[in-house]
Amino acid sequence: MKQKLTILFIDDDESLTTVVAHQLKGMGYAVEVANRGAAGLEKFKESPPDLVLLDLQMPDMHGMEVLKKIRAFNDEVPIIIGTAYGTVDNAVEACQKGADDYLTKPFAKEQLRFALEKAMRLKKLERENIRLQSELQDKYKFGHILTKNKEMKALLELAGRAARSDAAVLITGESGTGKELMAKAIHHNSPRRDKPFIAVNCPSIPETLIESELFGHEKGAFTGAVAAKPGKFELADGGSLFLDEIGDLKFDLQAKLLRVLQEHEIERVGGTKTIPVDVRVLAATNQNLGDLVANGQFRQDLFYRLNVIPITIPPLRQRPEDIPLLAEHFVKKYADKPTRIDPEFLKELMRYNWPGNVRELENIVQRAVVLSTSDVLTGDDIPGEQLSHKPHAEGGNVTLAEAEKHAIIDALNQTKWNQSRAAAILNIPRHVLIYRMKKLGIHND
Ligand SMILES: Nc1ncnc2c1ncn2[C@@H]1O[C@H](COP(=O)(O)OP(=O)(O)OP(=O)(O)O)[C@@H](O)[C@H]1O
Ligand SMILES: [Mg+2]
């Protein structure tokens, strides 16, 4: 059985509370009555009701005071002020101070019913809104990763779930596919979001320094170690450590890293004590770690440790539907005035196979925006020698489905997603186009 909603009625007029309580019960509410402000507060604290009906003029404590005290520890419960004829100003003031509505006395039954329902409905909406907003905010962080691609969307979903755990994530993908962006999104959606995200780019650190970089060193540990220095693991304590290009880590360091991941403690170079560290590891590589393991260049045990949740980001040429979306995004990012994209511009972008993936696209668009003298980007804004001489098909492993998808998206872009005209360009009936779009997961949203 559905539980009754409870109304706490605080009013010093006993004959009024008796009558109104009776009416409220008749409407299906459970009612608690208090004939003094202080007593009302007590009752509120004992068992918070679903709504408060509150009088302003009371001998012991003014309703305004009661309102303030209730709001001090509960800003959710709807509060309706009951006010005597001629004192509406006070009621209005109460609404400014946190009440939701007011009713003039004596209460007309239907007005009362209506006001109660309205207040509770509004509160429910407000709560719903707040919940949706915080969900949106969370989404927004993964929302930095733009995509229309089905496979990518599934990946984002997986990453969202992975984010909530402490499991190691290994992000693989060609250069420029957005691996670091993914790592950051995982961190920012994880319970560790308020702690540091520390990135280490393995190949950029000289071999002799990488151990001290990761684990820190004590003063005098080696020539040049003039002061003690914490390593990245210590800096990332409580947060996430992003090990970029992990495939480049030398074999002996792989063993040390593995030990840290197993023991959750580090030893600084030249140090003697162990330091506990609480770090979630996210790693990335554009190499095939499985191959490196097979060739004996990467430790299998470390690979398993890092690869608890594998996320492989597909190259841009396998998700051509993302090209217009990303191009538009980068135009907005770099243009300082509203700038349109001409279908010819997109056509050039769609033709290319993007070995440098999203990063390369970003660079091309940025260049076009910076050099363009008008507010529309045309085919002329593409550096021809750079792009058009490398047709998509030269990418090598293009499957028939990819080529078809590509042709369809290209036609749709040219016609601003007018399906009849796109079908005409492709020389197929419109229903076939629609069928193939569905089959290939192409949609314009
Ligand atoms: N889906 C996406 N939506 C929006 N921006 C993206 C997306 N993917 C990548 N980017 C942008 O592209 C650029 C390259 O991304 P990132 O540095 O994460 O790639 P990477 O895979 O780490 O590259 P590399 O292998 O070269 O280190 C960044 O500016 C990033 O913000
Ligand atoms: Mg990177």
Tab-separated table of C-alpha atoms and ligand atoms in Angstrom:
chain	number	residue	atom	x	y	z
A	1	MET	CA	0.000	0.000	0.000
A	2	LYS	CA	1.235	3.465	-0.831
A	3	GLN	CA	2.249	5.378	2.254
A	4	LYS	CA	0.341	8.541	2.999
A	5	LEU	CA	2.098	11.863	2.630
A	6	THR	CA	2.431	13.667	5.942
A	7	ILE	CA	1.599	17.299	6.531
A	8	LEU	CA	2.777	19.151	9.595
A	9	PHE	CA	0.325	21.931	10.436
A	10	ILE	CA	1.761	24.572	12.789
A	11	ASP	CA	-0.846	27.127	13.912
A	12	ASP	CA	-1.914	28.480	17.299
A	13	ASP	CA	-5.602	28.689	16.332
A	14	GLU	CA	-6.905	25.413	17.734
A	15	SER	CA	-10.340	25.558	16.180
A	16	LEU	CA	-8.743	26.140	12.794
A	17	THR	CA	-6.217	23.296	13.130
A	18	THR	CA	-8.983	20.896	14.142
A	19	VAL	CA	-11.127	21.711	11.137
A	20	VAL	CA	-8.291	21.817	8.616
A	21	ALA	CA	-6.685	18.634	9.962
A	22	HIS	CA	-10.003	16.912	9.388
A	23	GLN	CA	-10.161	18.223	5.821
A	24	LEU	CA	-6.599	17.182	5.105
A	25	LYS	CA	-7.270	13.671	6.343
A	26	GLY	CA	-10.259	13.601	4.071
A	27	MET	CA	-7.910	14.406	1.183
A	28	GLY	CA	-5.827	11.356	2.039
A	29	TYR	CA	-2.973	12.985	3.957
A	30	ALA	CA	-1.614	12.037	7.347
A	31	VAL	CA	-1.600	15.111	9.594
A	32	GLU	CA	0.469	16.250	12.546
A	33	VAL	CA	-0.652	19.367	14.402
A	34	ALA	CA	1.389	21.721	16.582
A	35	ASN	CA	-0.217	24.757	18.225
A	36	ARG	CA	3.075	26.460	19.064
A	37	GLY	CA	6.109	27.317	16.961
A	38	ALA	CA	8.614	25.592	19.217
A	39	ALA	CA	6.483	22.463	19.437
A	40	GLY	CA	6.201	22.477	15.648
A	41	LEU	CA	9.964	22.602	15.290
A	42	GLU	CA	10.308	19.702	17.695
A	43	LYS	CA	7.837	17.629	15.713
A	44	PHE	CA	9.599	18.530	12.500
A	45	LYS	CA	12.914	17.324	13.837
A	46	GLU	CA	11.424	14.155	15.282
A	47	SER	CA	9.955	13.048	12.003
A	48	PRO	CA	10.253	15.329	9.001
A	49	PRO	CA	6.930	15.629	7.146
A	50	ASP	CA	6.404	15.843	3.388
A	51	LEU	CA	5.055	19.374	3.681
A	52	VAL	CA	4.682	22.108	6.301
A	53	LEU	CA	1.678	24.382	6.609
A	54	LEU	CA	2.827	27.266	8.780
A	55	ASP	CA	1.121	30.173	10.505
A	56	LEU	CA	3.021	33.416	10.954
A	57	GLN	CA	1.432	34.987	14.047
A	58	MET	CA	2.040	32.711	16.996
A	59	PRO	CA	2.499	33.720	20.633
A	60	ASP	CA	5.743	31.900	21.403
A	61	MET	CA	7.792	32.000	18.235
A	62	HIS	CA	6.998	33.922	15.068
A	63	GLY	CA	6.372	31.777	12.000
A	64	MET	CA	9.230	33.570	10.243
A	65	GLU	CA	11.573	32.283	12.918
A	66	VAL	CA	10.215	28.749	12.557
A	67	LEU	CA	10.670	28.995	8.800
A	68	LYS	CA	14.277	30.088	9.197
A	69	LYS	CA	15.033	27.272	11.607
A	70	ILE	CA	13.475	24.621	9.404
A	71	ARG	CA	15.317	25.886	6.355
A	72	ALA	CA	18.588	25.884	8.264
A	73	PHE	CA	18.685	22.121	8.117
A	74	ASN	CA	16.205	21.221	5.402
A	75	ASP	CA	15.904	23.156	2.182
A	76	GLU	CA	13.847	20.514	0.446
A	77	VAL	CA	10.561	20.247	2.290
A	78	PRO	CA	7.801	22.383	0.776
A	79	ILE	CA	6.536	25.051	3.194
A	80	ILE	CA	3.242	26.873	2.690
A	81	ILE	CA	2.479	29.945	4.768
A	82	GLY	CA	-1.040	30.455	6.103
A	83	THR	CA	-1.704	34.143	6.523
A	84	ALA	CA	-4.611	36.161	7.881
A	85	TYR	CA	-6.450	38.504	5.579
A	86	GLY	CA	-4.558	41.820	5.408
A	87	THR	CA	-1.120	40.462	6.223
A	88	VAL	CA	-0.196	39.249	2.774
A	89	ASP	CA	2.959	41.392	2.812
A	90	ASN	CA	4.405	39.212	5.532
A	91	ALA	CA	3.577	36.099	3.572
A	92	VAL	CA	5.308	37.476	0.501
A	93	GLU	CA	8.354	38.229	2.599
A	94	ALA	CA	8.250	34.660	3.914
A	95	CYS	CA	8.275	33.364	0.360
A	96	GLN	CA	11.370	35.405	-0.319
A	97	LYS	CA	12.954	33.804	2.700
A	98	GLY	CA	12.353	30.223	1.662
A	99	ALA	CA	8.627	29.440	1.820
A	100	ASP	CA	7.154	28.022	-1.364
A	101	ASP	CA	3.673	29.547	-1.397
A	102	TYR	CA	1.057	31.193	0.813
A	103	LEU	CA	-2.666	30.879	1.380
A	104	THR	CA	-4.979	33.431	2.975
A	105	LYS	CA	-7.193	32.333	5.820
A	106	PRO	CA	-9.732	30.952	6.129
A	107	PHE	CA	-8.558	28.256	3.728
A	108	ALA	CA	-10.996	27.316	0.999
A	109	LYS	CA	-10.830	23.573	0.738
A	110	GLU	CA	-10.174	23.357	-2.996
A	111	GLN	CA	-7.564	26.083	-2.824
A	112	LEU	CA	-5.832	24.209	-0.054
A	113	ARG	CA	-5.876	20.958	-1.984
A	114	PHE	CA	-4.530	22.670	-5.070
A	115	ALA	CA	-1.740	24.518	-3.241
A	116	LEU	CA	-0.549	21.352	-1.506
A	117	GLU	CA	-0.446	19.352	-4.690
A	118	LYS	CA	1.309	22.110	-6.548
A	119	ALA	CA	3.991	22.575	-3.894
A	120	MET	CA	4.771	18.882	-3.719
A	121	ARG	CA	4.840	18.540	-7.486
A	122	LEU	CA	7.236	21.475	-7.770
A	123	LYS	CA	9.563	20.050	-5.163
A	124	LYS	CA	9.579	16.741	-6.923
A	125	LEU	CA	10.465	18.454	-10.199
A	126	GLU	CA	13.189	20.434	-8.500
A	127	ARG	CA	14.745	17.280	-7.076
A	128	GLU	CA	14.477	15.578	-10.443
A	129	ASN	CA	16.133	18.573	-12.046
A	130	ILE	CA	19.048	18.588	-9.661
A	131	ARG	CA	19.552	14.887	-10.226
A	132	LEU	CA	19.486	15.309	-13.997
A	133	GLN	CA	21.871	18.214	-13.811
A	134	SER	CA	24.462	16.329	-11.837
A	135	GLU	CA	24.103	13.405	-14.207
A	136	LEU	CA	24.640	15.818	-17.073
A	137	GLN	CA	27.713	17.255	-15.449
A	138	ASP	CA	29.182	13.784	-15.186
A	139	LYS	CA	28.288	13.026	-18.758
A	140	TYR	CA	29.820	16.290	-19.781
A	141	LYS	CA	33.225	15.106	-18.741
A	142	PHE	CA	33.005	12.137	-21.072
A	143	GLY	CA	31.204	14.567	-23.350
A	144	HIS	CA	34.543	16.177	-24.143
A	145	ILE	CA	35.039	13.090	-26.241
A	146	LEU	CA	32.834	13.807	-29.217
A	147	THR	CA	31.530	10.982	-31.334
A	148	LYS	CA	28.604	9.741	-33.370
A	149	ASN	CA	30.156	6.346	-33.862
A	150	LYS	CA	28.412	3.323	-32.404
A	151	GLU	CA	31.597	1.536	-31.431
A	152	MET	CA	32.973	4.683	-29.776
A	153	LYS	CA	29.743	5.194	-27.871
A	154	ALA	CA	29.992	1.663	-26.521
A	155	LEU	CA	33.593	2.394	-25.518
A	156	LEU	CA	32.555	5.536	-23.653
A	157	GLU	CA	29.949	3.534	-21.842
A	158	LEU	CA	32.547	0.954	-20.869
A	159	ALA	CA	34.972	3.689	-19.798
A	160	GLY	CA	32.245	5.244	-17.675
A	161	ARG	CA	31.775	2.005	-15.824
A	162	ALA	CA	35.524	1.426	-15.529
A	163	ALA	CA	35.904	4.921	-14.079
A	164	ARG	CA	33.950	4.028	-10.974
A	165	SER	CA	36.426	1.294	-10.050
A	166	ASP	CA	40.125	1.263	-9.240
A	167	ALA	CA	40.908	-1.225	-11.987
A	168	ALA	CA	43.900	-0.569	-14.231
A	169	VAL	CA	42.914	0.530	-17.724
A	170	LEU	CA	45.082	0.042	-20.790
A	171	ILE	CA	44.154	2.458	-23.562
A	172	THR	CA	45.432	1.565	-26.985
A	173	GLY	CA	44.996	3.260	-30.316
A	174	GLU	CA	46.936	4.924	-33.100
A	175	SER	CA	48.638	8.209	-32.455
A	176	GLY	CA	46.220	11.104	-32.068
A	177	THR	CA	43.094	9.006	-31.487
A	178	GLY	CA	42.446	10.608	-28.099
A	179	LYS	CA	44.097	8.244	-25.627
A	180	GLU	CA	45.139	10.933	-23.195
A	181	LEU	CA	41.732	12.569	-23.427
A	182	MET	CA	40.193	9.212	-22.543
A	183	ALA	CA	42.522	8.766	-19.566
A	184	LYS	CA	41.587	12.207	-18.246
A	185	ALA	CA	37.897	11.524	-18.698
A	186	ILE	CA	38.220	8.297	-16.729
A	187	HIS	CA	40.014	10.097	-13.917
A	188	HIS	CA	37.513	12.947	-13.822
A	189	ASN	CA	34.627	10.531	-13.610
A	190	SER	CA	36.232	8.427	-10.916
A	191	PRO	CA	35.923	8.764	-7.159
A	192	ARG	CA	39.504	10.076	-7.332
A	193	ARG	CA	38.482	13.147	-9.320
A	194	ASP	CA	39.449	15.609	-6.576
A	195	LYS	CA	42.933	14.156	-6.287
A	196	PRO	CA	45.758	14.636	-8.795
A	197	PHE	CA	45.934	13.283	-12.322
A	198	ILE	CA	49.648	12.908	-13.047
A	199	ALA	CA	50.910	12.044	-16.516
A	200	VAL	CA	54.259	10.478	-17.269
A	201	ASN	CA	55.421	10.331	-20.851
A	202	CYS	CA	57.762	7.358	-20.725
A	203	PRO	CA	59.864	7.887	-23.893
A	204	SER	CA	60.435	11.598	-23.272
A	205	ILE	CA	62.370	10.956	-20.057
A	206	PRO	CA	66.022	9.925	-20.359
A	207	GLU	CA	66.540	6.307	-19.418
A	208	THR	CA	68.837	7.192	-16.541
A	209	LEU	CA	66.239	9.452	-14.965
A	210	ILE	CA	63.030	7.547	-15.415
A	211	GLU	CA	63.337	5.524	-12.230
A	212	SER	CA	63.838	8.636	-10.131
A	213	GLU	CA	61.070	10.363	-12.079
A	214	LEU	CA	58.615	7.594	-11.212
A	215	PHE	CA	59.715	6.723	-7.696
A	216	GLY	CA	61.615	9.816	-6.560
A	217	HIS	CA	65.074	9.944	-5.030
A	218	GLU	CA	66.830	10.818	-1.807
A	219	LYS	CA	69.453	13.530	-1.574
A	220	GLY	CA	72.791	12.303	-2.901
A	221	ALA	CA	71.306	9.208	-4.523
A	222	PHE	CA	73.279	10.007	-7.673
A	223	THR	CA	75.383	12.814	-9.083
A	224	GLY	CA	73.122	15.813	-9.411
A	225	ALA	CA	70.631	14.664	-6.782
A	226	VAL	CA	71.252	17.722	-4.648
A	227	ALA	CA	67.950	17.452	-2.824
A	228	ALA	CA	65.414	14.734	-2.116
A	229	LYS	CA	62.531	14.676	-4.590
A	230	PRO	CA	59.252	12.774	-4.579
A	231	GLY	CA	58.434	10.776	-7.687
A	232	LYS	CA	55.272	10.772	-9.781
A	233	PHE	CA	53.820	7.894	-7.786
A	234	GLU	CA	54.010	9.924	-4.600
A	235	LEU	CA	52.638	13.004	-6.334
A	236	ALA	CA	49.704	11.003	-7.653
A	237	ASP	CA	48.874	9.582	-4.216
A	238	GLY	CA	45.113	9.226	-3.872
A	239	GLY	CA	44.685	10.052	-7.567
A	240	SER	CA	45.524	8.559	-10.947
A	241	LEU	CA	48.849	8.063	-12.677
A	242	PHE	CA	48.801	8.095	-16.468
A	243	LEU	CA	51.710	6.137	-17.954
A	244	ASP	CA	51.824	7.266	-21.558
A	245	GLU	CA	53.631	5.183	-24.200
A	246	ILE	CA	54.119	2.385	-21.727
A	247	GLY	CA	55.450	0.152	-24.521
A	248	ASP	CA	58.676	2.162	-24.432
A	249	LEU	CA	59.446	1.343	-20.819
A	250	LYS	CA	62.733	-0.547	-20.494
A	251	PHE	CA	62.658	-4.143	-19.357
A	252	ASP	CA	64.324	-3.702	-15.945
A	253	LEU	CA	61.989	-0.847	-15.072
A	254	GLN	CA	59.021	-2.982	-16.047
A	255	ALA	CA	59.938	-5.315	-13.172
A	256	LYS	CA	60.164	-2.416	-10.731
A	257	LEU	CA	56.855	-1.009	-11.891
A	258	LEU	CA	55.202	-4.384	-11.529
A	259	ARG	CA	56.439	-4.653	-7.962
A	260	VAL	CA	55.015	-1.246	-7.075
A	261	LEU	CA	51.670	-2.156	-8.581
A	262	GLN	CA	51.600	-5.353	-6.546
A	263	GLU	CA	52.871	-3.986	-3.245
A	264	HIS	CA	51.289	-0.507	-3.366
A	265	GLU	CA	54.485	0.957	-1.985
A	266	ILE	CA	57.559	2.559	-3.448
A	267	GLU	CA	61.155	3.044	-2.485
A	268	ARG	CA	62.874	6.214	-3.580
A	269	VAL	CA	66.150	5.821	-5.482
A	270	GLY	CA	68.904	5.795	-2.879
A	271	GLY	CA	66.348	5.464	-0.122
A	272	THR	CA	65.911	2.740	2.438
A	273	LYS	CA	62.347	3.136	3.628
A	274	THR	CA	59.232	2.066	1.797
A	275	ILE	CA	56.478	4.625	1.235
A	276	PRO	CA	52.900	3.461	0.781
A	277	VAL	CA	51.139	4.867	-2.286
A	278	ASP	CA	47.476	4.688	-3.269
A	279	VAL	CA	47.489	5.179	-7.006
A	280	ARG	CA	45.176	4.114	-9.805
A	281	VAL	CA	47.155	3.379	-12.939
A	282	LEU	CA	45.978	4.252	-16.427
A	283	ALA	CA	48.362	3.313	-19.222
A	284	ALA	CA	48.392	4.054	-22.934
A	285	THR	CA	50.302	2.894	-25.955
A	286	ASN	CA	50.092	3.099	-29.717
A	287	GLN	CA	52.068	-0.130	-30.022
A	288	ASN	CA	50.649	-3.600	-29.892
A	289	LEU	CA	51.677	-4.709	-26.418
A	290	GLY	CA	50.615	-8.273	-27.186
A	291	ASP	CA	53.202	-8.344	-29.985
A	292	LEU	CA	55.840	-6.856	-27.699
A	293	VAL	CA	55.102	-9.588	-25.177
A	294	ALA	CA	55.406	-12.241	-27.882
A	295	ASN	CA	58.770	-10.765	-28.924
A	296	GLY	CA	60.005	-10.762	-25.359
A	297	GLN	CA	60.186	-6.969	-25.205
A	298	PHE	CA	57.434	-6.520	-22.667
A	299	ARG	CA	56.840	-8.526	-19.512
A	300	GLN	CA	53.747	-10.627	-19.720
A	301	ASP	CA	52.981	-10.292	-15.997
A	302	LEU	CA	53.090	-6.494	-16.231
A	303	PHE	CA	50.922	-6.594	-19.349
A	304	TYR	CA	48.261	-8.532	-17.416
A	305	ARG	CA	48.504	-6.095	-14.515
A	306	LEU	CA	47.937	-3.083	-16.767
A	307	ASN	CA	45.411	-4.651	-19.096
A	308	VAL	CA	42.610	-5.330	-16.606
A	309	ILE	CA	40.231	-3.204	-18.664
A	310	PRO	CA	41.377	-2.773	-22.261
A	311	ILE	CA	40.053	0.191	-24.211
A	312	THR	CA	40.991	0.347	-27.862
A	313	ILE	CA	40.100	3.578	-29.608
A	314	PRO	CA	39.402	3.056	-33.312
A	315	PRO	CA	41.302	5.222	-35.807
A	316	LEU	CA	39.442	8.150	-37.315
A	317	ARG	CA	39.247	6.545	-40.775
A	318	GLN	CA	37.098	3.807	-39.254
A	319	ARG	CA	34.607	6.340	-37.961
A	320	PRO	CA	34.174	8.854	-40.790
A	321	GLU	CA	30.900	10.038	-39.260
A	322	ASP	CA	33.042	11.753	-36.619
A	323	ILE	CA	34.928	13.872	-39.135
A	324	PRO	CA	32.200	16.541	-39.659
A	325	LEU	CA	31.414	16.589	-35.947
A	326	LEU	CA	35.036	17.071	-34.930
A	327	ALA	CA	35.706	19.558	-37.724
A	328	GLU	CA	32.850	21.710	-36.477
A	329	HIS	CA	34.083	21.385	-32.910
A	330	PHE	CA	37.591	22.516	-33.836
A	331	VAL	CA	36.252	25.391	-35.949
A	332	LYS	CA	34.376	26.632	-32.881
A	333	LYS	CA	37.478	26.109	-30.774
A	334	TYR	CA	39.780	28.159	-32.962
A	335	ALA	CA	37.605	30.674	-34.819
A	336	ASP	CA	37.082	34.023	-33.120
A	337	LYS	CA	34.005	34.765	-35.243
A	338	PRO	CA	31.075	32.582	-36.366
A	339	THR	CA	32.503	30.471	-39.186
A	340	ARG	CA	30.641	28.218	-41.574
A	341	ILE	CA	31.931	25.018	-43.124
A	342	ASP	CA	31.342	24.633	-46.834
A	343	PRO	CA	30.418	21.118	-48.075
A	344	GLU	CA	33.522	21.224	-50.312
A	345	PHE	CA	35.705	21.645	-47.248
A	346	LEU	CA	34.123	18.618	-45.618
A	347	LYS	CA	34.423	16.659	-48.812
A	348	GLU	CA	38.163	17.157	-48.796
A	349	LEU	CA	38.344	16.059	-45.179
A	350	MET	CA	36.238	12.986	-45.872
A	351	ARG	CA	38.527	11.932	-48.706
A	352	TYR	CA	41.592	11.704	-46.538
A	353	ASN	CA	42.685	8.681	-44.511
A	354	TRP	CA	43.967	10.537	-41.413
A	355	PRO	CA	47.092	8.672	-40.317
A	356	GLY	CA	47.469	11.259	-37.534
A	357	ASN	CA	43.827	10.851	-36.554
A	358	VAL	CA	42.007	13.489	-34.482
A	359	ARG	CA	45.148	15.422	-33.652
A	360	GLU	CA	45.904	15.803	-37.365
A	361	LEU	CA	42.334	16.875	-38.056
A	362	GLU	CA	42.605	19.450	-35.298
A	363	ASN	CA	45.808	20.826	-36.816
A	364	ILE	CA	44.337	21.021	-40.318
A	365	VAL	CA	41.214	22.801	-39.122
A	366	GLN	CA	43.175	25.177	-36.941
A	367	ARG	CA	45.409	26.062	-39.870
A	368	ALA	CA	42.378	26.636	-42.099
A	369	VAL	CA	40.693	28.863	-39.530
A	370	VAL	CA	43.810	30.919	-38.894
A	371	LEU	CA	44.650	31.456	-42.553
A	372	SER	CA	41.115	31.972	-43.872
A	373	THR	CA	40.149	35.546	-44.560
A	374	SER	CA	36.386	34.923	-44.751
A	375	ASP	CA	33.770	33.481	-42.448
A	376	VAL	CA	33.298	30.338	-44.489
A	377	LEU	CA	35.817	27.538	-44.900
A	378	THR	CA	35.910	26.237	-48.451
A	379	GLY	CA	37.818	23.539	-50.298
A	380	ASP	CA	40.531	26.148	-50.930
A	381	ASP	CA	41.299	26.355	-47.231
A	382	ILE	CA	42.607	22.783	-47.267
A	383	PRO	CA	46.301	22.443	-47.939
A	384	GLY	CA	45.884	20.449	-51.141
A	385	GLU	CA	49.364	18.989	-51.314
A	386	GLN	CA	48.853	17.703	-47.781
A	387	LEU	CA	45.506	16.001	-48.043
A	388	SER	CA	44.060	15.353	-51.457
A	389	HIS	CA	47.029	13.349	-52.687
A	390	LYS	CA	46.438	10.734	-50.076
A	391	PRO	CA	43.037	9.358	-50.927
A	392	HIS	CA	41.200	7.431	-48.302
A	393	ALA	CA	41.718	4.070	-49.987
A	394	GLU	CA	45.491	4.400	-49.608
A	395	GLY	CA	45.016	3.864	-45.915
A	396	GLY	CA	45.504	0.205	-46.670
A	397	ASN	CA	43.076	-1.861	-44.694
A	398	VAL	CA	39.792	-0.332	-45.726
A	399	THR	CA	37.003	-2.858	-45.721
A	400	LEU	CA	34.165	-2.732	-48.202
A	401	ALA	CA	31.773	-1.726	-45.431
A	402	GLU	CA	34.083	1.138	-44.443
A	403	ALA	CA	34.318	2.341	-48.015
A	404	GLU	CA	30.552	2.203	-48.384
A	405	LYS	CA	29.965	4.018	-45.137
A	406	HIS	CA	32.434	6.605	-46.247
A	407	ALA	CA	30.717	7.152	-49.593
A	408	ILE	CA	27.313	7.471	-47.929
A	409	ILE	CA	28.467	9.964	-45.319
A	410	ASP	CA	30.244	11.906	-48.007
A	411	ALA	CA	27.048	12.153	-50.063
A	412	LEU	CA	25.020	13.104	-46.996
A	413	ASN	CA	27.486	15.830	-46.092
A	414	GLN	CA	27.298	17.239	-49.594
A	415	THR	CA	23.514	17.439	-49.399
A	416	LYS	CA	23.346	18.606	-45.774
A	417	TRP	CA	21.813	15.221	-44.918
A	418	ASN	CA	19.012	15.456	-47.445
A	419	GLN	CA	18.427	11.753	-48.048
A	420	SER	CA	16.691	12.059	-51.417
A	421	ARG	CA	19.497	14.122	-52.885
A	422	ALA	CA	22.178	11.946	-51.304
A	423	ALA	CA	20.507	8.859	-52.792
A	424	ALA	CA	20.541	10.571	-56.180
A	425	ILE	CA	24.282	11.248	-55.905
A	426	LEU	CA	24.893	7.615	-54.975
A	427	ASN	CA	22.564	6.486	-57.743
A	428	ILE	CA	20.462	4.273	-55.469
A	429	PRO	CA	16.793	4.473	-54.426
A	430	ARG	CA	16.130	6.402	-51.238
A	431	HIS	CA	14.814	3.361	-49.362
A	432	VAL	CA	18.033	1.510	-50.133
A	433	LEU	CA	20.012	4.429	-48.750
A	434	ILE	CA	17.939	4.404	-45.589
A	435	TYR	CA	18.364	0.671	-45.254
A	436	ARG	CA	22.144	0.844	-45.743
A	437	MET	CA	22.417	3.754	-43.284
A	438	LYS	CA	20.649	1.706	-40.661
A	439	LYS	CA	22.795	-1.318	-41.413
A	440	LEU	CA	26.030	0.681	-41.170
A	441	GLY	CA	24.945	2.632	-38.113
A	442	ILE	CA	24.926	6.046	-39.779
A	443	HIS	CA	22.654	8.600	-38.191
A	444	ASN	CA	22.599	12.345	-37.926
A	445	ASP	CA	22.255	13.191	-34.258
B	1	LIG	N1	36.692	12.353	-29.746
B	1	LIG	C1	37.317	13.528	-29.550
B	1	LIG	N2	36.578	14.629	-29.339
B	1	LIG	C2	37.175	15.820	-29.170
B	1	LIG	N3	38.496	16.007	-29.179
B	1	LIG	C3	39.281	14.941	-29.374
B	1	LIG	C4	38.732	13.641	-29.573
B	1	LIG	N4	39.737	12.777	-29.728
B	1	LIG	C5	40.865	13.478	-29.653
B	1	LIG	N5	40.611	14.792	-29.444
B	1	LIG	C6	41.610	15.861	-29.365
B	1	LIG	O1	42.657	15.495	-30.247
B	1	LIG	C7	43.930	15.801	-29.689
B	1	LIG	C8	44.745	14.534	-29.553
B	1	LIG	O2	44.220	13.723	-28.527
B	1	LIG	P1	45.167	12.960	-27.472
B	1	LIG	O3	46.358	13.762	-27.149
B	1	LIG	O4	44.312	12.492	-26.360
B	1	LIG	O5	45.580	11.726	-28.390
B	1	LIG	P2	46.606	10.544	-28.113
B	1	LIG	O6	45.966	9.308	-28.563
B	1	LIG	O7	47.080	10.610	-26.704
B	1	LIG	O8	47.778	10.919	-29.109
B	1	LIG	P3	49.324	10.440	-29.105
B	1	LIG	O9	49.316	8.986	-29.400
B	1	LIG	O10	49.895	11.240	-30.217
B	1	LIG	O11	49.868	10.778	-27.769
B	1	LIG	C9	43.652	16.481	-28.380
B	1	LIG	O12	43.635	17.880	-28.581
B	1	LIG	C10	42.274	15.990	-28.008
B	1	LIG	O13	41.616	16.904	-27.169
B	2	MG	MG	49.047	10.916	-26.018
